[in-house]
Short mmCIF file of C-alpha atoms in Angstrom, two decimals:
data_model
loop_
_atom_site.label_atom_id
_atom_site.label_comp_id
_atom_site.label_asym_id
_atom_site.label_seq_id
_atom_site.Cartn_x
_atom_site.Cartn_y
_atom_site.Cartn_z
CA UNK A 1 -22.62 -15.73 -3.15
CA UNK A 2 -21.58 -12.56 -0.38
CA UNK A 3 -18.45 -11.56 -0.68
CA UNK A 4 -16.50 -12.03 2.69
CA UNK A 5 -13.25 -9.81 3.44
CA UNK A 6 -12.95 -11.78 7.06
CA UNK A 7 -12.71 -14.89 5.33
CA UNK A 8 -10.51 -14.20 2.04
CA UNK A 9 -7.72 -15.71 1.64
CA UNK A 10 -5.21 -13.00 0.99
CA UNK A 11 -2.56 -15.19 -0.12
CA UNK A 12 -3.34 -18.16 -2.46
CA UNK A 13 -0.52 -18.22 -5.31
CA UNK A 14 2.61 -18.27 -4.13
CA UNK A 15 5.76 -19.29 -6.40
CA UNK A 16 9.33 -18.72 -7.45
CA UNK A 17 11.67 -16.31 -5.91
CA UNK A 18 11.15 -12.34 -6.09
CA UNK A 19 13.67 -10.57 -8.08
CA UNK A 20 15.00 -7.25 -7.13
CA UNK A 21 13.38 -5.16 -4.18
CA UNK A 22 14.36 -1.16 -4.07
CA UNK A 23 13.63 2.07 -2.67
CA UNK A 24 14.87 5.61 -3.14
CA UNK A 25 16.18 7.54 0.47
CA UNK A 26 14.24 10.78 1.14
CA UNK A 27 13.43 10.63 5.13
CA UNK A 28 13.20 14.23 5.46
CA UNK A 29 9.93 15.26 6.32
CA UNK A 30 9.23 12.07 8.19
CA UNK A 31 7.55 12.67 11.90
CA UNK A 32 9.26 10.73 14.87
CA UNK A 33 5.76 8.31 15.01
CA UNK A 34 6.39 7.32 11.52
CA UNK A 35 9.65 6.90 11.56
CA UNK A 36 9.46 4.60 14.66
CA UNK A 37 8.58 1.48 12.44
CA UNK A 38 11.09 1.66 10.38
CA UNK A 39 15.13 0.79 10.02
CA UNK A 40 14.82 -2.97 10.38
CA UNK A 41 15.90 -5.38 7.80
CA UNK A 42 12.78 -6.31 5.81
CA UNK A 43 11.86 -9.82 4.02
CA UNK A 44 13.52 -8.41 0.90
CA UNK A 45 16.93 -7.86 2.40
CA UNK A 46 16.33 -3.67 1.98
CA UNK A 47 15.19 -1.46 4.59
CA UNK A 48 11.40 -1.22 4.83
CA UNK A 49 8.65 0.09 7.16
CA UNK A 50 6.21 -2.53 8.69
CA UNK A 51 2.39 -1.58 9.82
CA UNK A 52 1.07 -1.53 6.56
CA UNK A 53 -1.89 -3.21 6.45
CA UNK A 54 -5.06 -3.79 3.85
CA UNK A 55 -8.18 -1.76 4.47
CA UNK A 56 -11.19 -4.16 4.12
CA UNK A 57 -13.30 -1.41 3.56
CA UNK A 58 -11.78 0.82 1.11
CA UNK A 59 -9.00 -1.84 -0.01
CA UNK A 60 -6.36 0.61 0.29
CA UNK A 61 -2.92 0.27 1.79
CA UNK A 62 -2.63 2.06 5.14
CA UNK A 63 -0.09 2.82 8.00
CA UNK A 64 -1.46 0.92 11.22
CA UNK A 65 0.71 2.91 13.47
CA UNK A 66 -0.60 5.50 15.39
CA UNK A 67 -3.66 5.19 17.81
CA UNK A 68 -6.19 5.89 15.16
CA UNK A 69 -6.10 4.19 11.71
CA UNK A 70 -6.14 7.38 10.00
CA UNK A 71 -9.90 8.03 7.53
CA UNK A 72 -11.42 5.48 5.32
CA UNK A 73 -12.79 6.48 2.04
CA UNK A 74 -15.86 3.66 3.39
CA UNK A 75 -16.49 6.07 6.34
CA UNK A 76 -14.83 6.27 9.41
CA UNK A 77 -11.74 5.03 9.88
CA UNK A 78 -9.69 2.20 8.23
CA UNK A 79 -10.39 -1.68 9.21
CA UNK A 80 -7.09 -3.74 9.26
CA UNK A 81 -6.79 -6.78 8.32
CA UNK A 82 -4.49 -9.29 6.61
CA UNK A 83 -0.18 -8.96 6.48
CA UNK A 84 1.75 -6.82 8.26
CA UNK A 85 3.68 -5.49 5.15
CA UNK A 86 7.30 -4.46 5.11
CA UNK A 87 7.58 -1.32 2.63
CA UNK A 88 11.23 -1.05 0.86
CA UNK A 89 12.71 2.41 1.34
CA UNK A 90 16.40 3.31 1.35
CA UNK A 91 17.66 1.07 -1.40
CA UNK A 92 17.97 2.32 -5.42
CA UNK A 93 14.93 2.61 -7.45
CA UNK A 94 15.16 -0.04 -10.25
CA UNK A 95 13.28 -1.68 -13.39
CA UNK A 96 11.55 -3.70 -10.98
CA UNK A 97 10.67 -1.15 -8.52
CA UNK A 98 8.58 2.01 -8.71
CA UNK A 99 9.55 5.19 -6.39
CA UNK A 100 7.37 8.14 -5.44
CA UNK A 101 4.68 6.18 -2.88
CA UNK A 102 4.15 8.05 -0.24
CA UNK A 103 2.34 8.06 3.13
CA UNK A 104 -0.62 10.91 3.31
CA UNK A 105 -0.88 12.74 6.55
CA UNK A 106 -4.15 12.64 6.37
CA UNK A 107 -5.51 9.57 5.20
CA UNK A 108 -2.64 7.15 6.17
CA UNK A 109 -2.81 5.94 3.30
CA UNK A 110 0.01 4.53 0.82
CA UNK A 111 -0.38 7.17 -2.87
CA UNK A 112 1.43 7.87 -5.79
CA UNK A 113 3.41 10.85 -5.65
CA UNK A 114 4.61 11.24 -8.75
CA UNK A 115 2.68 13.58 -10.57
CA UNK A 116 1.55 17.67 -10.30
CA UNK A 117 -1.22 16.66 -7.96
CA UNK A 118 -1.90 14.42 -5.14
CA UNK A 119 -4.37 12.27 -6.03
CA UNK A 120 -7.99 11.96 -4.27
CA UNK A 121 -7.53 12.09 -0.32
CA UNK A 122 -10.76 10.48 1.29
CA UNK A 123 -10.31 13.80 4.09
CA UNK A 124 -11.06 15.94 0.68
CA UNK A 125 -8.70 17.57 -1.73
CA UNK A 126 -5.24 16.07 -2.31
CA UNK A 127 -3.11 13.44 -0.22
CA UNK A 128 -0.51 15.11 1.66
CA UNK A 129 2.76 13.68 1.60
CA UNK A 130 5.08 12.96 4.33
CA UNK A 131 8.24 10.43 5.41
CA UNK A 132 10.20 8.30 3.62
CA UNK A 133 9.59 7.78 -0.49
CA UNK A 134 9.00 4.27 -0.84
CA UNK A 135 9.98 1.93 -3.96
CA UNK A 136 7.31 -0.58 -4.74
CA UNK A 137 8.57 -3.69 -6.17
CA UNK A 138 6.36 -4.90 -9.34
CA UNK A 139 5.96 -7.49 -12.23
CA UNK A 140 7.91 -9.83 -10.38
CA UNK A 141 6.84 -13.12 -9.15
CA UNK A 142 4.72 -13.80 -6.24
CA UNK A 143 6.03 -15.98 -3.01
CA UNK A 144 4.88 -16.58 0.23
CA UNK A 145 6.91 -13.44 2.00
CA UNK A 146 5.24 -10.84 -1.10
CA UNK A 147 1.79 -10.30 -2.33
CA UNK A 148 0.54 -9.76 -5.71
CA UNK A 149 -2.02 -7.04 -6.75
CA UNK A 150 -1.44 -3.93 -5.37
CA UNK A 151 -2.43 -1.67 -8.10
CA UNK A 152 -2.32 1.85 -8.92
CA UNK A 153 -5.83 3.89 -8.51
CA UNK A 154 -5.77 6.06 -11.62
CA UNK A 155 -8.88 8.46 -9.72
CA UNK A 156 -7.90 8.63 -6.14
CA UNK A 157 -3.50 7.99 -6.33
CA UNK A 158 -3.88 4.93 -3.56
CA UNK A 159 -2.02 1.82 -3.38
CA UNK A 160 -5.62 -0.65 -3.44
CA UNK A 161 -5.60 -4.45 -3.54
CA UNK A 162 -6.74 -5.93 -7.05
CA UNK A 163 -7.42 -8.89 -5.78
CA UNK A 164 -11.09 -9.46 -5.48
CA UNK A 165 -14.23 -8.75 -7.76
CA UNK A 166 -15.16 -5.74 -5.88
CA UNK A 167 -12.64 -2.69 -6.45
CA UNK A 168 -13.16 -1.21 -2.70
CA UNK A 169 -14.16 2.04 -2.02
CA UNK A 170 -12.54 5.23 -3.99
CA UNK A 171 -12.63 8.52 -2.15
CA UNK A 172 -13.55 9.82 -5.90
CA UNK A 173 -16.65 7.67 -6.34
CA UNK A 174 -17.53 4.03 -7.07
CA UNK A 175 -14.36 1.54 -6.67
CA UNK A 176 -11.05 1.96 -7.30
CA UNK A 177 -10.15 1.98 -11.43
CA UNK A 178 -6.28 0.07 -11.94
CA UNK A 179 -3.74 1.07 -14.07
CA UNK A 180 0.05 0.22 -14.28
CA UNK A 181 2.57 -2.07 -12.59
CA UNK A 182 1.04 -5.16 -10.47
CA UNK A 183 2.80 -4.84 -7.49
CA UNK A 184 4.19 -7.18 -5.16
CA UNK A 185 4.47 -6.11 -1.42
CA UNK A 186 6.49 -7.50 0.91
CA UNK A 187 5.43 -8.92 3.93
CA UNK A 188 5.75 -10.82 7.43
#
């Protein structure tokens, strides 16, 4: 049986109520293009950045606003497909919601920026960070305005979807490897 990306269903369990959405402030570096997306109200009530979007590709989380959709670790550049997720930013981090994700200039994709180094960038050598630091909401339930399994890539620093049997495409080899919160992302 082929696995199918076009035809997944990217939102199947859906219950209760999602507890406690956050974000930590840090605009500064942001570029006017990036910024543009942001300062609405999101789905969670905080203020969050839309145009993310899944990478059917590589699986990763990606920012789907600029003319180009930024480099895939699959080749090229990302595929977009599914949500259009609203990313919390400007609200407290919490025990419910993980700060430090970051947009990479050169990727567009969504990393961990919480350690020395910056992770695997698909464009070679680390993930540059830029824009707002964005609080990921996690082990909280699943409804129909927030997706489950977004996970941690403990070889490349992305934001990838856990979701399927196939791990996407890591910019450090093979698929990605999960570690961590599951999180649950927003969306519209």
């Amino acid at each position: 049986m082929g696995f199918e990306p076009d035809r997944r269903i990217f939102l199947t369990r859906a219950l209760g109520a999602t507890a406690g959405l956050a974000a930590v402030a840090a605009a500064t570096g942001a570029t006017e293009a990036h910024a543009a997306g942001t300062g609405a109200k999101g789905t969670s009530g905080a203020t969050g950045q839309r145009n993310w979007r899944f990478c059917p590709k590589c699986y990763v989380m990606f920012y789907y606003g600029y003319p180009d959709n930024g480099r895939c670790a699959a080749g090229d550049a990302h595929g977009m497909a599914g949500y259009d997720f609203d990313i919390p930013h400007d609200v407290p981090e919490n025990a419910n919601a993980q700060a430090n994700w970051r947009f990479c200039t050169r990727c567009y994709g969504m990393f961990f920026f919480g350690y020395p180094s910056g992770g695997w960038c698909p464009v070679g050598g680390s993930h540059s960070a830029a824009g707002y630091n964005f609080v990921l909401p996690h082990d909280v339930v699943e409804t129909p305005n927030a997706q489950a399994y977004w996970r941690f890539c403990t070889n490349c620093y992305a934001l990838f979807f856990w979701g399927y049997p196939e791990k996407g495409r890591c910019p450090a080899g093979g698929g990605h490897n999960a570690a961590g919160f599951n999180f649950v992302i927003p969306h519209y």
